[in-house]
Every structure is written in C-alpha cells, then in structure tokens.
Coordinates of C-alpha atoms in Angstrom, one line a residue:
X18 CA 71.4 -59.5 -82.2
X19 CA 69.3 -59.1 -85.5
X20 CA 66.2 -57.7 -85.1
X21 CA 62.4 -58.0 -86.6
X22 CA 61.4 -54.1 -87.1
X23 CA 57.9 -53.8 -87.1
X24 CA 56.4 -50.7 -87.8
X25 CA 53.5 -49.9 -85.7
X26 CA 51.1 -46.6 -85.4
X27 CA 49.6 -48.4 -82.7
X28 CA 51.9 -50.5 -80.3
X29 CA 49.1 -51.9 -77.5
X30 CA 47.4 -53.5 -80.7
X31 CA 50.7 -54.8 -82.2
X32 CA 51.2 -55.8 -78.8
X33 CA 48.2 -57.9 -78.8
X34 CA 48.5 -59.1 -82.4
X35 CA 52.2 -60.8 -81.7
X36 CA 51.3 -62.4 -78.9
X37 CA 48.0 -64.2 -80.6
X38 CA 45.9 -63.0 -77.5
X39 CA 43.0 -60.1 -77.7
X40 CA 42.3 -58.2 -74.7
X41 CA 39.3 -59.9 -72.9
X42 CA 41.4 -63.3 -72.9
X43 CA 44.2 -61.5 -71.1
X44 CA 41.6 -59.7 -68.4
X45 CA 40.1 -63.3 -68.0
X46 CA 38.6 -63.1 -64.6
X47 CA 39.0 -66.1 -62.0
X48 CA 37.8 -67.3 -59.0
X49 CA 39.3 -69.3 -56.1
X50 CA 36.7 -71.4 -55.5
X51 CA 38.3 -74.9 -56.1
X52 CA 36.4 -77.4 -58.0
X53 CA 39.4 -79.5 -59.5
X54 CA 39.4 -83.3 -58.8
X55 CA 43.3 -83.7 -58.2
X56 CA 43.5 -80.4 -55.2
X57 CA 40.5 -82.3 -54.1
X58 CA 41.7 -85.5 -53.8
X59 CA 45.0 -84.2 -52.1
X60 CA 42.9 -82.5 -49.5
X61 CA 40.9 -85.7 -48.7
X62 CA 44.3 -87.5 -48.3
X63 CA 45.4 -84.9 -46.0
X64 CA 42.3 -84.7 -43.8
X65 CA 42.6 -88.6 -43.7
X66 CA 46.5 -88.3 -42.5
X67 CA 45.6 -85.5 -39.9
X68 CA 46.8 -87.4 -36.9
X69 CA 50.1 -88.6 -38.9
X70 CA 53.7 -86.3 -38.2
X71 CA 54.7 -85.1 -41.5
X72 CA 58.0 -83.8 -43.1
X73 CA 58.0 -81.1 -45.5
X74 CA 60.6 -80.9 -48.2
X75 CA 61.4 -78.1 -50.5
X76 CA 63.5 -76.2 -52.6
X77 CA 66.3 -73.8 -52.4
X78 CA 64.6 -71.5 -55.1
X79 CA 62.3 -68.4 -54.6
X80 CA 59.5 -70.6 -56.1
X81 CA 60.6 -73.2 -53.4
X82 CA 60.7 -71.3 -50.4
X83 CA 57.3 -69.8 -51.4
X84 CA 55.9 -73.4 -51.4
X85 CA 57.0 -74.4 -48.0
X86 CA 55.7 -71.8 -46.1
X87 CA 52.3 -72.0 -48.0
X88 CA 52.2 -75.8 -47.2
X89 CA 53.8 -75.2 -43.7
X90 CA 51.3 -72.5 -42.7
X91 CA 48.3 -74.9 -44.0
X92 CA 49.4 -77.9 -42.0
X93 CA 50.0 -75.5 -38.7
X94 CA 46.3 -74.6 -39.6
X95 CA 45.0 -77.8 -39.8
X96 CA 46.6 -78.7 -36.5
X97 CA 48.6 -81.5 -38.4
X98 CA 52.1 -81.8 -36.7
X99 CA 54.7 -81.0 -39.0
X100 CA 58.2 -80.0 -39.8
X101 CA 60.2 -78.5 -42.6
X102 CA 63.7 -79.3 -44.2
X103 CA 65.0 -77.4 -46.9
X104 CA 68.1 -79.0 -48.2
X105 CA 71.7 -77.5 -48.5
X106 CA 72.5 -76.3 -52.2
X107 CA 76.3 -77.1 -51.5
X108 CA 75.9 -80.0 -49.6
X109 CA 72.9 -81.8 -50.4
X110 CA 71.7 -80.6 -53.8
X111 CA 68.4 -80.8 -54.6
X112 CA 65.4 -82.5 -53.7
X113 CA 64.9 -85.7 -51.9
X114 CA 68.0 -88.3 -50.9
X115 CA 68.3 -91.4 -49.3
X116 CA 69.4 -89.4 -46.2
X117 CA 66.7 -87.5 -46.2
X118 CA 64.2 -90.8 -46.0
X119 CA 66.7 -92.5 -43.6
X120 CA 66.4 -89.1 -41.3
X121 CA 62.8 -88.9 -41.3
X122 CA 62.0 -92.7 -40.3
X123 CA 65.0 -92.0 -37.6
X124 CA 62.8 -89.2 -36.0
X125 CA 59.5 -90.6 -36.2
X126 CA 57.8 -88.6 -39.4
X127 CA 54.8 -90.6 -40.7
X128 CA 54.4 -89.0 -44.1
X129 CA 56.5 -87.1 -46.6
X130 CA 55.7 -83.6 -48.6
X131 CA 58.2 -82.8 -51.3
X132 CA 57.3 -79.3 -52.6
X133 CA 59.1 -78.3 -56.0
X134 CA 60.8 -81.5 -56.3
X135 CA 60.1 -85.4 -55.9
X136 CA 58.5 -85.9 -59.3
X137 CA 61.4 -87.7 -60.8
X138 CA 62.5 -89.1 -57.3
X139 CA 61.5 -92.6 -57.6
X140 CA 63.9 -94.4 -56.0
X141 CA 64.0 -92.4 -53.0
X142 CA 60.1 -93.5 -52.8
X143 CA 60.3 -96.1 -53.1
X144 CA 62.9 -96.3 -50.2
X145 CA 60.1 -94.5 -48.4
X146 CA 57.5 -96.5 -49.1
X147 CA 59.4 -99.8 -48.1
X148 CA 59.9 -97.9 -44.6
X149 CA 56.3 -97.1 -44.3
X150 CA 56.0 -93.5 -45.1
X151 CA 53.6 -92.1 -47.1
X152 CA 54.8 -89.1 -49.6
X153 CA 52.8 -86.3 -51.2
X154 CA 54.2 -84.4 -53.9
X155 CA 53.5 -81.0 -55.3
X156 CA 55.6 -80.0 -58.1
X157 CA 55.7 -78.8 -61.7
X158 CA 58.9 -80.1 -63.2
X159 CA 59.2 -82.5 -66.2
X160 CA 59.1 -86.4 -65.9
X161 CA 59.2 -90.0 -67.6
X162 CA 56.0 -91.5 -65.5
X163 CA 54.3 -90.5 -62.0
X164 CA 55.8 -92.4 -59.2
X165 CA 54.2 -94.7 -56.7
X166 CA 53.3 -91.9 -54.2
X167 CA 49.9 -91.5 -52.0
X168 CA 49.4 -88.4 -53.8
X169 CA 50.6 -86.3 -56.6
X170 CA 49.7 -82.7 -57.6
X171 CA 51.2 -81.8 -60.9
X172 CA 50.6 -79.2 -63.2
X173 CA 50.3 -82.1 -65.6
X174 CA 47.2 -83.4 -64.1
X175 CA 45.4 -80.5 -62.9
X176 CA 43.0 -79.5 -65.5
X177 CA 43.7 -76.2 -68.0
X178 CA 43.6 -73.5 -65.5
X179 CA 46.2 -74.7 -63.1
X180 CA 48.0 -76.4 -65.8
X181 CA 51.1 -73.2 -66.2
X182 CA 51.6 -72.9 -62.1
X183 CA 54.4 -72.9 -59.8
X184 CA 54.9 -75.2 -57.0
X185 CA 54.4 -72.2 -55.5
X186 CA 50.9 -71.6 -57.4
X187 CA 50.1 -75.2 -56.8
X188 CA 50.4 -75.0 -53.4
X189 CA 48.5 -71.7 -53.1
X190 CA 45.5 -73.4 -54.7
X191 CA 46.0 -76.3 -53.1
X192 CA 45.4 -73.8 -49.6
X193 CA 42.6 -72.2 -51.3
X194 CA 40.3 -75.9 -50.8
X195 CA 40.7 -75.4 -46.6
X196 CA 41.0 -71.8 -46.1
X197 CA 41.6 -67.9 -47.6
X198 CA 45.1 -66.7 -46.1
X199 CA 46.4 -63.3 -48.2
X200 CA 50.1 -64.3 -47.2
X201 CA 49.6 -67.5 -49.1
X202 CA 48.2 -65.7 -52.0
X203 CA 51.3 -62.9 -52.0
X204 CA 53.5 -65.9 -51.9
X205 CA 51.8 -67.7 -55.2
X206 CA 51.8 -64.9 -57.0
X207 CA 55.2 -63.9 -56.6
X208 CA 56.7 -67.6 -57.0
X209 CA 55.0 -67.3 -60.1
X210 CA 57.5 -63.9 -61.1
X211 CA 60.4 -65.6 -59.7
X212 CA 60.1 -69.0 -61.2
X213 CA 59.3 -66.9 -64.7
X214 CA 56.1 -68.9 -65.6
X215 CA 53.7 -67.9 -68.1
X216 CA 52.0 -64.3 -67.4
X217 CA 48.4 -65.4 -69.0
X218 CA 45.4 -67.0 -67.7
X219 CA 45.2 -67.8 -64.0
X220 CA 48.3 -67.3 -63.8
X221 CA 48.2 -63.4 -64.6
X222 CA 44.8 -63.6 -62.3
X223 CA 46.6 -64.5 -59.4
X224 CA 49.7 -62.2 -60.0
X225 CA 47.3 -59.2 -60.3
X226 CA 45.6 -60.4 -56.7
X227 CA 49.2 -60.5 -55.6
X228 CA 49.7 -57.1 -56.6
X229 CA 46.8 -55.5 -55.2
X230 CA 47.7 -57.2 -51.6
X231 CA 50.9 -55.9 -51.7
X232 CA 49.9 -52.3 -52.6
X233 CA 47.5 -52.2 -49.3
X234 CA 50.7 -52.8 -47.9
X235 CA 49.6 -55.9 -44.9
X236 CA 52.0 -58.3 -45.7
X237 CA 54.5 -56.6 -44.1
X238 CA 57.2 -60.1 -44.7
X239 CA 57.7 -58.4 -48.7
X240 CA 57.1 -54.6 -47.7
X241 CA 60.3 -55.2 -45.6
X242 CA 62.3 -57.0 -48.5
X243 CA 61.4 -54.2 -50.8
X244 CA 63.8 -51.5 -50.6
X245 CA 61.0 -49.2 -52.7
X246 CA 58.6 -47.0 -51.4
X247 CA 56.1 -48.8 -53.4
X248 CA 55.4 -52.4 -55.2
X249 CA 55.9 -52.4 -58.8
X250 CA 56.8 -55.5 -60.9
X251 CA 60.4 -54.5 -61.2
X252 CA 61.0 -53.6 -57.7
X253 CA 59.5 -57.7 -57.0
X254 CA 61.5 -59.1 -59.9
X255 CA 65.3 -57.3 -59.3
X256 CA 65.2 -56.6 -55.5
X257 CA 62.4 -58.7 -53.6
X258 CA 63.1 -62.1 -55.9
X259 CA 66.8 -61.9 -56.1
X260 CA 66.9 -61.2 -52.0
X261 CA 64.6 -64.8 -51.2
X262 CA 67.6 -66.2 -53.7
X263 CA 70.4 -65.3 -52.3
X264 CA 70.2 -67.0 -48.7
X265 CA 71.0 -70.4 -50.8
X266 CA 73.5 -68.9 -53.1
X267 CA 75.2 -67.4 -50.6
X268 CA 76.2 -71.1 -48.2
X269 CA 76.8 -70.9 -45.5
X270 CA 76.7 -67.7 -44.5
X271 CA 73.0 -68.0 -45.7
X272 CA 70.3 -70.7 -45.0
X273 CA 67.2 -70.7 -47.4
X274 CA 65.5 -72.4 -44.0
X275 CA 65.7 -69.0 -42.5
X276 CA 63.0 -67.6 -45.1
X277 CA 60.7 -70.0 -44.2
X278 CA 61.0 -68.7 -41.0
X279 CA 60.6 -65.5 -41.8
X280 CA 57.6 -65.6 -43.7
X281 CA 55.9 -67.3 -40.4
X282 CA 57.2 -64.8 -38.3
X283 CA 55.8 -61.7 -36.6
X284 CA 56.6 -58.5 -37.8
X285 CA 59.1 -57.9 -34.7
X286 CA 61.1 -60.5 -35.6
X287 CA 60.7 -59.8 -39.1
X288 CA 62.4 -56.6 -38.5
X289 CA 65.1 -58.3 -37.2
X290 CA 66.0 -60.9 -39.3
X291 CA 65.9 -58.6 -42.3
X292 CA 69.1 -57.2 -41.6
X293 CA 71.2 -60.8 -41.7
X294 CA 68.8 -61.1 -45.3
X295 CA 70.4 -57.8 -46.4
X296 CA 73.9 -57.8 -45.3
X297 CA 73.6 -61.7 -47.0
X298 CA 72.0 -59.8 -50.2
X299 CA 74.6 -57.1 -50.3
X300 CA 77.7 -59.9 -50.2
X301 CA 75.9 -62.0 -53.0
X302 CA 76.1 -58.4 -55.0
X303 CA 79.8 -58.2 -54.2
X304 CA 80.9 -61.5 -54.9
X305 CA 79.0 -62.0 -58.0
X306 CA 80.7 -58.7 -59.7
X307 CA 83.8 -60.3 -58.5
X308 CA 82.6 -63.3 -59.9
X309 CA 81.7 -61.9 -63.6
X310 CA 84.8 -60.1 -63.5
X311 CA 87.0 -63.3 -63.5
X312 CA 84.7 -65.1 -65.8
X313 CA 85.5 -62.2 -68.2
X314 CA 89.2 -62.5 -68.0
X315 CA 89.2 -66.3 -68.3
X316 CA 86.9 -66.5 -71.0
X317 CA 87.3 -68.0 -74.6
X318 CA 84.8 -66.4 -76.9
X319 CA 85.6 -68.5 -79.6
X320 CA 83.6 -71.7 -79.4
X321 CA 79.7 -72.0 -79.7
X322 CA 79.0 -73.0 -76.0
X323 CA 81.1 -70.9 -74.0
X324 CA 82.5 -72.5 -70.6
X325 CA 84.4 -71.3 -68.2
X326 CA 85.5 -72.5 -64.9
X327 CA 87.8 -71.9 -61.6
X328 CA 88.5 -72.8 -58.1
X329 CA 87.7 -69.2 -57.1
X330 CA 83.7 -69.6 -58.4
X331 CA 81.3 -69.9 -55.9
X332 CA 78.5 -72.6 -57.1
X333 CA 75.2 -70.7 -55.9
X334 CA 76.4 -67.5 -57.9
X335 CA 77.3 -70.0 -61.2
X336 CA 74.1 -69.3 -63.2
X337 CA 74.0 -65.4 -62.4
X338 CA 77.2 -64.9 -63.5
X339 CA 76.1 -67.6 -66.6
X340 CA 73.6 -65.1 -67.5
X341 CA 75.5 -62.2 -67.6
X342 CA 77.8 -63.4 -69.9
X343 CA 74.9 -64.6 -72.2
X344 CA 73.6 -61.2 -72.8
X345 CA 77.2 -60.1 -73.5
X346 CA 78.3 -62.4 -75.9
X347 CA 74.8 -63.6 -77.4
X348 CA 76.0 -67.5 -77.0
X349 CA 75.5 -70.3 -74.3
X350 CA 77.3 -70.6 -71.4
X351 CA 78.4 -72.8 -68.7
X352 CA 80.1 -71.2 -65.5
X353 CA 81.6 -74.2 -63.2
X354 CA 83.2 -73.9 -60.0
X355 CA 85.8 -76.3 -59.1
X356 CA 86.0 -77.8 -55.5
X357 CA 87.1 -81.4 -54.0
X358 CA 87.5 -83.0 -57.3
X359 CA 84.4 -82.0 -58.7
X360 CA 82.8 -79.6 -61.3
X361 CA 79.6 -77.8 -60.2
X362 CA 77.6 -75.1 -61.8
X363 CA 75.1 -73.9 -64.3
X364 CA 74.2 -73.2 -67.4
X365 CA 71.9 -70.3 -69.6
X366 CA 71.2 -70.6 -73.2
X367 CA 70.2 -67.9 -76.2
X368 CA 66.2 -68.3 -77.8
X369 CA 66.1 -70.8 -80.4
X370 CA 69.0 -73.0 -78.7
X371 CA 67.9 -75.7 -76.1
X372 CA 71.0 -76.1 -74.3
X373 CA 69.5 -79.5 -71.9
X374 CA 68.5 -81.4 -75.0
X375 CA 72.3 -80.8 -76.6
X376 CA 74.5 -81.4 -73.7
X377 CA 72.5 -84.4 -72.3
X378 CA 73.7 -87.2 -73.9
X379 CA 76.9 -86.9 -72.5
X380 CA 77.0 -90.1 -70.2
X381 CA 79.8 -89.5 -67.4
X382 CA 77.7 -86.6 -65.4
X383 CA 77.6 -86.7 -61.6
X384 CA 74.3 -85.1 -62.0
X385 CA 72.3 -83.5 -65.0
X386 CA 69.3 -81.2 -64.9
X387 CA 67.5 -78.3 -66.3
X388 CA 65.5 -77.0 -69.1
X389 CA 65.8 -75.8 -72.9
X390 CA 67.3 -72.5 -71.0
X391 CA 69.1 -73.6 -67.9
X392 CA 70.5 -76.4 -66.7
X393 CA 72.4 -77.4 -63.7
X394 CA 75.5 -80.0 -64.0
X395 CA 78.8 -81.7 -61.4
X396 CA 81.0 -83.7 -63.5
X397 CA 84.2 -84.9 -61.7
X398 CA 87.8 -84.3 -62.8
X399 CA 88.4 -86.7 -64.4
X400 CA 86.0 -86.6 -66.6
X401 CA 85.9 -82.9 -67.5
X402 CA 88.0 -83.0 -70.6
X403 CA 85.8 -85.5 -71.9
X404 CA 83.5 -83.0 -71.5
X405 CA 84.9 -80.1 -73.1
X406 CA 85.8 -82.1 -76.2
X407 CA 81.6 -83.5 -76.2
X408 CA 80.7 -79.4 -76.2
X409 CA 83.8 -78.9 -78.8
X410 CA 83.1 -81.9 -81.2
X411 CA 78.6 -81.5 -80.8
X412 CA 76.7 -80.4 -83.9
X413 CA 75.3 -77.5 -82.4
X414 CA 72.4 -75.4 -84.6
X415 CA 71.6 -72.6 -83.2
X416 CA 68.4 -71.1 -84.8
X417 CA 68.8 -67.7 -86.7
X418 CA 67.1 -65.4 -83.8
X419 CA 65.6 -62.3 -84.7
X420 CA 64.0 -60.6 -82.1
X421 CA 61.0 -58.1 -82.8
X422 CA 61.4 -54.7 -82.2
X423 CA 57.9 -52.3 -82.9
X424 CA 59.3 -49.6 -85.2
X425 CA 57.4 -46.0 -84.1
X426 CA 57.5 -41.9 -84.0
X427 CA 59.2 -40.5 -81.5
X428 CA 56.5 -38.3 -81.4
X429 CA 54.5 -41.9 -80.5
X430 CA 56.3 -41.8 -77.2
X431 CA 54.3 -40.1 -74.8
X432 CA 53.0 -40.6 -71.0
X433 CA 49.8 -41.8 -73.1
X434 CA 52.0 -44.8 -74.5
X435 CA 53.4 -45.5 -71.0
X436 CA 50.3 -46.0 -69.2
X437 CA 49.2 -48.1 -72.1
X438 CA 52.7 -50.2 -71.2
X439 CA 52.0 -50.4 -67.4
X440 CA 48.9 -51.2 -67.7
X441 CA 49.6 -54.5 -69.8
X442 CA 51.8 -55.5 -67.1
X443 CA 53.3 -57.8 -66.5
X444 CA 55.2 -59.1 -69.2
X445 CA 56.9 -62.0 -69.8
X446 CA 56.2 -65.7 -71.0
X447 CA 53.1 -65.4 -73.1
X448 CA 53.0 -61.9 -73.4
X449 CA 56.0 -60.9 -74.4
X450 CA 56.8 -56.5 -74.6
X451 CA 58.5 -55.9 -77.8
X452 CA 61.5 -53.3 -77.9
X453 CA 60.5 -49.9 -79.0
X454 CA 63.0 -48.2 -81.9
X455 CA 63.0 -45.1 -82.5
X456 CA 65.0 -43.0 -85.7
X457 CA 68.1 -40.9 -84.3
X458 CA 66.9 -37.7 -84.5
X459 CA 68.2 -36.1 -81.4
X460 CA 69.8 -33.0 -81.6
X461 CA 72.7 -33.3 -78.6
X462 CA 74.3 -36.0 -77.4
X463 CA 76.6 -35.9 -74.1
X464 CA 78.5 -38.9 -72.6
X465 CA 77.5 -39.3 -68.5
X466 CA 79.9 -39.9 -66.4
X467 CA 82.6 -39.6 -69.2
X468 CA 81.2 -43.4 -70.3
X469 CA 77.5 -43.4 -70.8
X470 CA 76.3 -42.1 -73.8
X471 CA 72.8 -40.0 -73.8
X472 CA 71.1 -38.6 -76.4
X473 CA 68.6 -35.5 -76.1
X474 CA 65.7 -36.5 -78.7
X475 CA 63.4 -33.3 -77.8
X476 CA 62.8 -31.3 -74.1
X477 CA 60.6 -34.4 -72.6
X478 CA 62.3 -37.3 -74.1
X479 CA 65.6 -38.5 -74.0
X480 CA 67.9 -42.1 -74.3
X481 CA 70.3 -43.2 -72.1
X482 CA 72.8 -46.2 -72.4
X483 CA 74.6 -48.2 -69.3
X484 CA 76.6 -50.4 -72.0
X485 CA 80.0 -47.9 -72.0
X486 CA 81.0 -49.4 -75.1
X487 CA 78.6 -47.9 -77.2
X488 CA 79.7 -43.8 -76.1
X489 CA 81.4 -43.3 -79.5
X490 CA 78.8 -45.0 -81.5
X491 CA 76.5 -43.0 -83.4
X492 CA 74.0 -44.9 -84.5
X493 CA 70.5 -44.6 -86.8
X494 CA 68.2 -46.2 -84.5
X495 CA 68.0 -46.6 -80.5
X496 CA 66.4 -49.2 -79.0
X497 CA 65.1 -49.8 -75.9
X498 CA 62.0 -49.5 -73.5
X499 CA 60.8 -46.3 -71.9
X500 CA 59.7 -45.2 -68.6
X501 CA 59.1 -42.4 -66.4
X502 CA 62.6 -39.8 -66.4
X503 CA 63.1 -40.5 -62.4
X504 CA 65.5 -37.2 -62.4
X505 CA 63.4 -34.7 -64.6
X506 CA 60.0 -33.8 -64.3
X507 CA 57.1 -34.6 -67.0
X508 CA 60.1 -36.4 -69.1
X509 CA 59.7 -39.8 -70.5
X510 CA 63.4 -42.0 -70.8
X511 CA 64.4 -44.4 -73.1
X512 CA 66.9 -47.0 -71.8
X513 CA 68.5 -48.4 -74.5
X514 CA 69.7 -52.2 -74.9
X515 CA 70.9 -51.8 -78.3
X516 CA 72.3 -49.1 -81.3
X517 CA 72.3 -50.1 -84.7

C-alpha cells in the first residue's frame, strides 16, 4: 500500500477538509415527516390494494431482511393480508423467478412486493402482469429502464434526501407515511451500516436515531444479537451485521426466513431462537477460517485478478473469504465454489479498480452481477477455462492507489483526540477516517504471544499489531487508528494496519 502522509496539527479539521464537508452539513437535522411524491404515491397504491393478498419478496442480505420485516410489519398494520418469501441463496439465487410468479398465482396472491431486488426483473413482470398480479417494488440497485410495474420506489426517483438509502431505508421511510414504529427505524438505520451506504445526509440522520434507540435499549430483537454490554458502531458492524448474514451463508443449516421471524417475534421467543442464530454464527466463524485457510494454500499470487476455486468452498462464505484475501494481497479476487457442474461465488476488488465493469464482457456467464467492488458470478464447467484465460488475457489498469494517512505528534494522541474521533462517528462512505501515523519513537518493544509485535510509545500510549508477520520489523512509522486501551487504565492504543 502507498500512502498520502498528511501532516495535520489538527485532525477533526483535516478530517473535515478531505472529505469536502464542513460541520453544520454533516449535523444536518431531519425530520420524518414525509412529503415526497413517489413514498406518496406508493402509499395511495397500497391503501387502494388493501383488500388484495400480497406476497412479499426479499433478499438474503442484512439490508434485505431489514426490508421485509419493515414492509411485513406495515402490511400486518394496515390489516392487509400478506406473506413473505425470502429466497434460498443456494437454490434459488436472488430475487424474483419464474417459479416464484408461477407459486404465487398457484396460491392465490393478488399483488407482488419485491424488496431489494425486482428492478432489473422484467421479464418475470411481465410474466406477472400477463397472470394478473400487480407488483411493487422497492429497491436501490442499478438498471437499464424502470419496468412496467404498478409501482416503483427507487432511490433514483425519490428526490435528494432519500436518494443514498437502502431498501432497507426506503422502506423505513416508506413506513414513516402510515405510522411511527422504533423497530422499523432500528432496522433502517442499521441496513444502512450493513449494506455500507453513504454515512452523510439523511442517511447519517437516521443512523444517529438508530443509535440513540438502541442505547435506551427497547428493541430488545438487536440487544440479544449484540454480544456487548453496550451498542457502539463496531459492536453493529462486526457482531450484530455479520450474525443477520450468516443465516443465508450458512444453507441449510440456516434460513434467512427465520430473521424475519425473529424480528416480529416477542421477546420469549426471541430468546429462544437466538441460540440456533448463534450456534449458526459460531459455525460460519469456523468454516470460513477453514475456508481462507485453503484459499491460502491454493492460491496463485501472480496474476492481477487473483482466483481461486474448489469443491470444498462453500458459496455463501465465497465473498468473505474474497475479502480477506484482498487485504492480504492488495489485488482482486474471485473465490468460486465448485458443485454439480457449476462455478459459484464472489468477487472483491482494491479502490481505483472496478472489477464488474472489467470482467463483464465475458459472454458465457450463468449469471453476472455486482458493483465496481463486488460482484457475484456461476459459470459452468465448461466454460471456466474460457474464463480464466478472459481474466489472464484482459487489459486490466489498476489505478495507482494512495491512501491518506494524517501525519501527527504522538503527543497529539490523547483521550481529547478520541472523543473528537467518536464523536464524528460513523465513518465510512462520504466521510471517510484517515489513518493516523505516528514517528517510532517508542522506547520498548515486546512480541505478545511470541507473534504480535507491540511497541511501548510512552506510559499511556502504546501500538499493537495482529499481522504476525510484521514481529521482526522495525519500522519508522506505525499506522493505525486508536482507541481506548481495553486492558490498561487511562491508556490510549494504537492498532496498527501497516509499518513502513
């Protein structure tokens, strides 16, 4: 990684000044009064189908499990009949199918919701349509043109302030025009964390409102999926988030259906279910260390896009191990699991590299979606070396990436500077938190656990790193983020992600 030093007497400004946003933008208050003409429109068209039987369906992800049970819990408070499918990841992929259409004109459903997904659907719609059910879509995802539905929410349409939301944020908004439900707004805010959308404007508005719910502590569906004590942005992004995901991942042995149910659920049965959530969690954990293991083993590091594939790969864990292997060896890569004939799996890409736009033209996919950072692919066997030669033979230019890093004192790093930190929280897309680097000036440094190399900068401040190839490094600067010292007192920590 090469790196952008900036040096900064004052990091909250710099902070600020990077990002092209001043301080009263980013506190931009809201309301939740809803005055937009497309969540209106969609609200008429529901109230007009209230004697219709409707089928919800969503997505596997976090962001699409939020979405159903915000659209679920609005219908069962409307007193509209409804039902929910959320389809397999292994089995049915994702979004709407012709099956899907087939089953709900077989059981009598008048009307359609597709929630995170149906945008680019038109075909199935159509199918839909021609049987004589109406479909409603909420989604954010990209498409050609708008398909012949009754209704569309899309962050496309929605004027300025709804135009960076979730399905999940879409659909909270879109509760927000019949009724105020807290469980609704948790959900919103934190499909908006999990589906990494941008941290500024409503957006950050409705995260914040999340936050405060959750700290009152009555939604007591997340307080059980939080193994903290308290809520905090990292205890939502790498324990809550990564628990809602694992149900899918982990087929079939898990069933994102079940969260749905969960969320509606009273707190006895809440208590309950959490356990099969856990144990489900715990065994994702597992296998995905075996996982990256094997993907280390098997791995060429040679080419520009790195892929690597077996038999033993399990396809819900293919982009976490994917991204693992991109913060090890700074490229793209493509982890593919091999079953029946048939490559499946993901991909993650590096900034300044969009991985969908290079590997779409390849013609003999099974499927092909995704993003400039992610994609998701199946290509059958016979068509895989093909493959591998397009990734071998494709002009690839990959942008010369230099991340910033805010060069400071270490006498700059106090409990001052880190309230300063939380309190710009939280970070991400749009605001972006800049590494801190520090000189290395520390006068003792010890290796934890005989592979963990720490160095002691002064009596309240020291710099840890988890990376064990980097314990017989000594380097001039340490770079990292700080926090709190969880093991001593009045000490601040800096975790390090990189010595150079």
């Amino acid at each position: 990684m090469k790196y952008n030093f900036i040096e900064t007497n004052d990091v909250v400004k710099s902070i600020y000044e990077i990002n092209g946003i001043n301080e009263e933008e980013l506190n931009k208050e809201y309301d939740f009064i809803i005055k937009d003409e497309v969540f209106l429109n969609f609200k008429d068209k529901l109230l007009e189908n209230k004697d219709k039987k409707f089928l919800i369906v969503g997505d596997y992800d976090c962001d699409g499990i939020c979405a159903t049970t915000i659209i679920k819990k609005l219908l069962n408070h409307l007193n509209i009949q409804n039902n929910f499918i959320i389809p397999s990841r292994i089995n049915q992929g994702y979004g709407l199918n012709e099956e899907m259409v087939k089953m709900a004109k077989k059981h009598n459903f008048d009307c359609l919701i597709l929630v995170d997904n149906g945008i680019v659907c038109n075909k199935e719609i159509d199918l839909a349509n021609s049987l004589g059910i109406k479909v409603f879509i909420i989604d954010h995802h990209e498409y050609e043109f708008l398909p012949n539905a009754e209704c569309v929410i899309h962050s496309n349409i929605v004027n300025n302030t709804y135009s960076e939301l979730s399905a999940g944020g879409l659909s909270f908004v879109l509760s927000r025009c019949f009724y105020d439900d807290e469980l609704s707004l948790a959900l919103g805010g934190l499909s908006t964390i999990s589906d990494m959308m941008k941290v500024t404007g409503f957006n950050r508005y409705l995260i914040k409102e999340m936050m405060s719910l959750l700290i009152k502590g009555d939604i007591y569906q997340l307080k059980l999926l939080n193994d903290s004590n308290t809520f905090t942005y990292e205890s939502l992004s790498f324990n809550v988030i990564p628990k809602i995901n694992a149900l899918s991942r982990m087929e079939p042995i898990g069933d994102a259906n079940k969260l749905v149910q969960y969320f509606l659920a009273d707190e006895k049965t809440c208590r309950i279910t959490i356990e099969q959530i856990d144990y489900v969690n715990e065994k994702r954990k597992a296998n995905t260390k075996t996982m990256t293991a094997e993907a280390y083993r098997l791995i060429n590091n040679t080419d520009d896009v790195l892929i690597v594939s077996s038999c033993n790969f399990m396809e819900g864990l293919c982009g976490l191990v994917a991204n693992k292997l991109v913060h090890s060896y700074n490229k793209p890569v493509i982890v593919l699991s091999f079953k029946d004939g048939v490559y499946k799996g993901s991909g993650r890409s590096i900034d300044g590299f969009n991985l969908y736009e290079a590997l779409k033209p390849f013609e003999n996919y099974d499927s092909f979606g995704g993003h400039e950072g992610a994609i998701g692919l199946s290509i059958k066997e016979e068509n895989f070396q093909e493959f591998l030669n397009y990734v071998r033979d494709i002009n690839i230019d990959i942008k010369e990436n230099y991340k910033d890093v805010f060069l400071i004192n270490e006498e700059s790093i106090n409990f001052k500077l880190l309230s300063q930190l939380e309190s710009l929280k939280p970070f991400g897309l749009g605001l972006k938190e800049p590494l801190l680097a520090i000189k290395n000036n520390a006068y003792k440094k010890m290796i934890v656990s005989c592979k963990y190399p720490k160095f002691i900068i002064r009596n309240d401040l020291s710099a840890i790193s988890f990376n064990e190839f980097y314990k017989d490094f000594n380097p001039e600067y340490l770079i990292g983020h700080i926090k709190e010292d969880g093991y001593h007192r009045d000490s601040i920590q800096l975790l390090i992600e990189d010595l150079v």
